C-alpha cells in the first residue's frame, strides 16, 4: 500500500519564513487578501527582501490560522444558539415521523 500523498497546496514545514503565495495557501486565502491583511497590520514580523518580496514568519501565519478557526467556531456556535433560542429548528422538526429502533 502506498503512503498517502502530501497535499500540494500546503507548503512544507522546512522554512521558517513563507512567501506571500505559501502563506496564502496555508491560510486558504488569495494572495490579494493576504496582502491586505499585511497592509492592515494583522500579521506581524513581516520582512521585505532586497528585491521587494515580503516574507512572513511561519509561526505568525500558523497563529493567525488558529485565531481564524477559533473565531469561525465561536461564530458558528453563536449562530446555532441564536436559532435554538428563536425556535427555528422546532418548526422544521414538526410533522416529521419518528424513527423507532426495532429491538434485536
XYZ file of C-alpha atoms in Angstrom:
104
model
C 0.000 0.000 0.000
C 1.356 3.436 -0.936
C 1.780 6.177 1.608
C -0.810 8.949 1.220
C 0.407 11.807 -0.934
C 1.028 15.152 0.703
C -1.342 17.891 -0.420
C 0.382 20.060 -2.976
C -1.297 23.276 -1.869
C 0.174 23.338 1.651
C 3.838 24.374 1.950
C 6.263 22.009 3.612
C 7.387 22.868 7.118
C 11.068 23.318 6.213
C 11.209 27.079 6.005
C 10.925 29.460 8.939
C 9.658 32.169 6.579
C 6.972 31.901 3.948
C 6.428 33.735 0.701
C 3.133 35.513 0.107
C 1.943 32.613 -2.040
C 2.915 29.961 0.522
C 1.280 31.854 3.374
C -1.892 32.383 1.318
C -2.099 28.657 0.583
C -1.595 27.822 4.251
C -4.448 30.164 5.204
C -6.664 29.150 2.248
C -6.990 32.780 1.127
C -5.979 34.637 -2.019
C -2.673 36.450 -2.306
C -4.624 39.689 -2.655
C -6.425 39.079 0.634
C -3.165 38.161 2.360
C -1.536 41.367 1.098
C -4.490 43.308 2.536
C -4.012 41.550 5.891
C -0.347 42.537 5.820
C -1.142 46.129 4.832
C -3.704 46.335 7.667
C -1.118 45.074 10.181
C -2.987 41.856 11.016
C 0.212 39.793 10.639
C 3.398 40.891 12.365
C 7.072 40.182 11.829
C 6.955 40.668 8.077
C 10.323 41.143 6.416
C 10.884 42.691 2.999
C 13.739 41.274 0.935
C 16.160 43.375 -1.124
C 14.077 42.748 -4.239
C 10.850 43.877 -2.515
C 9.365 40.457 -1.766
C 7.691 40.011 1.600
C 8.489 37.098 3.894
C 6.234 36.133 6.784
C 7.304 34.012 9.758
C 5.624 30.597 9.675
C 4.734 30.920 13.371
C 2.833 34.143 12.651
C 0.831 32.512 9.859
C 0.016 29.418 11.932
C -1.052 31.567 14.904
C -3.319 33.666 12.644
C -4.824 30.485 11.172
C -5.662 29.256 14.678
C -7.246 32.628 15.528
C -9.356 32.416 12.352
C -10.505 28.899 13.203
C -11.399 29.888 16.768
C -13.378 32.913 15.531
C -15.213 30.766 12.971
C -16.073 28.169 15.611
C -17.292 30.838 18.010
C -19.432 32.435 15.304
C -20.967 29.112 14.348
C -21.762 28.317 17.975
C -23.414 31.723 18.449
C -25.471 31.185 15.289
C -26.682 27.764 16.459
C -27.530 29.147 19.919
C -29.491 32.016 18.341
C -31.507 29.727 16.088
C -32.226 27.462 19.066
C -33.452 30.438 21.125
C -35.686 31.559 18.281
C -37.052 28.040 17.867
C -36.180 27.856 14.185
C -35.263 24.189 14.351
C -38.503 23.309 16.125
C -40.611 24.288 13.112
C -38.502 22.112 10.817
C -38.983 19.089 13.041
C -42.748 19.358 13.258
C -44.536 16.739 11.221
C -41.504 14.537 10.707
C -42.176 10.889 11.540
C -40.258 9.496 14.478
C -37.871 6.703 13.695
C -38.041 3.950 16.209
C -35.444 1.290 16.597
C -36.653 -2.227 16.483
C -35.304 -4.468 19.229
C -32.821 -7.038 18.049
